[in-house]
Amino acid sequence: MTESYGIAELAREFDITTRTVRFYEDKGLLSPERDGQRRIYGPRDRVRLKLIMRGKRLGLSLEEIGELMDLYDADPSEVTQLTQFIDVIRARKSALEVQKQDIEDSLAEMTRIEKQCADLLQQKQGRNAAASEE
Amino acid sequence: MTESYGIAELAREFDITTRTVRFYEDKGLLSPERDGQRRIYGPRDRVRLKLIMRGKRLGLSLEEIGELMDLYDADPSEVTQLTQFIDVIRARKSALEVQKQDIEDSLAEMTRIEKQCADLLQQKQGRNAAASEE
DNA sequence: CGTGTACTTTACGTTTACGTAAACCTCCCC
DNA sequence: GGGGAGGTTTACGTAAACGTAAAGTACACG
């Protein structure tokens, strides 16, 4: 008895609408079972949705996310396919490295600004305290 | 004589279209000088464009990018503003931390897959070599 | 003066990722 | 058997981020 979910249940868990879940199916990112006309989602769909959400947080389009997930569960049999496959993965990885660097740069800048603000705040509060002391 | 650029020049440098540059201006992200009716971009615009592109690579919307850049060159005078300001920056930072974690997870998975592929490739090539040896 | 080259405004078109509404099942419960 | 609760399809609407003409301006060059 492998666990299964209704669409509302799944949507709630990921904090999205049922419309969105169906939309992802329409785009080929999910493929739930059916009980009559109702959709039944299994563990595989849950994992996929998790990957989709992560992809979105990274700013990927649904199409890119789909391609990535295809990579995840494809197994290339031919040697030529295999080497191409590796190339694709490496390209993807280096894109992520760029993004990681961007994030680190941004974090550094924001930390700098944050510190500036904290210093300024100290000064101002210091003066206020001094003013209310006499 | 502070360096300046035409729109085409700037667009070429960042590998975007002039339409895009004007669009960013329309959204309040750039504000070039004018020589008659023509736009003249200075160093400040270049820096801003660089920030915009980085924001886009991070998957931010133009609106979010605008807000971030506002943070960068605003200087909050009131203490209450200052503390709010710091809160905003911290929220932004923690969002970036999440994204960074997402990237690291993704990189780990992809590295795993890449290794799998490399092993598989070794095996296959090994067999091919053995087959062509006799 | 005509031709280019570079730039301008105006405006409608397009893709992505859904939102929102309408109209229809279907099972369960009182 | 009337009504929820939860699900379904169909389809039009929408915001963001530009693309893509169309038509005009401004200046240099032969």
Tab-separated table of C-alpha atoms (C1' of nucleotides) in Angstrom, chain C residues 4-16:
chain	number	residue	atom	x	y	z
C	4	DG	C1'	23.115	55.890	-44.760
C	5	DT	C1'	23.552	55.141	-40.048
C	6	DA	C1'	22.017	55.608	-35.600
C	7	DC	C1'	18.497	56.668	-32.751
C	8	DT	C1'	13.675	57.941	-31.472
C	9	DT	C1'	8.483	57.115	-30.139
C	10	DT	C1'	4.266	54.493	-30.551
C	11	DA	C1'	1.962	50.452	-30.488
C	12	DC	C1'	0.492	45.934	-31.245
C	13	DG	C1'	2.143	40.879	-30.734
C	14	DT	C1'	4.084	36.895	-28.060
C	15	DT	C1'	5.515	33.592	-24.507
C	16	DT	C1'	5.378	31.873	-19.788
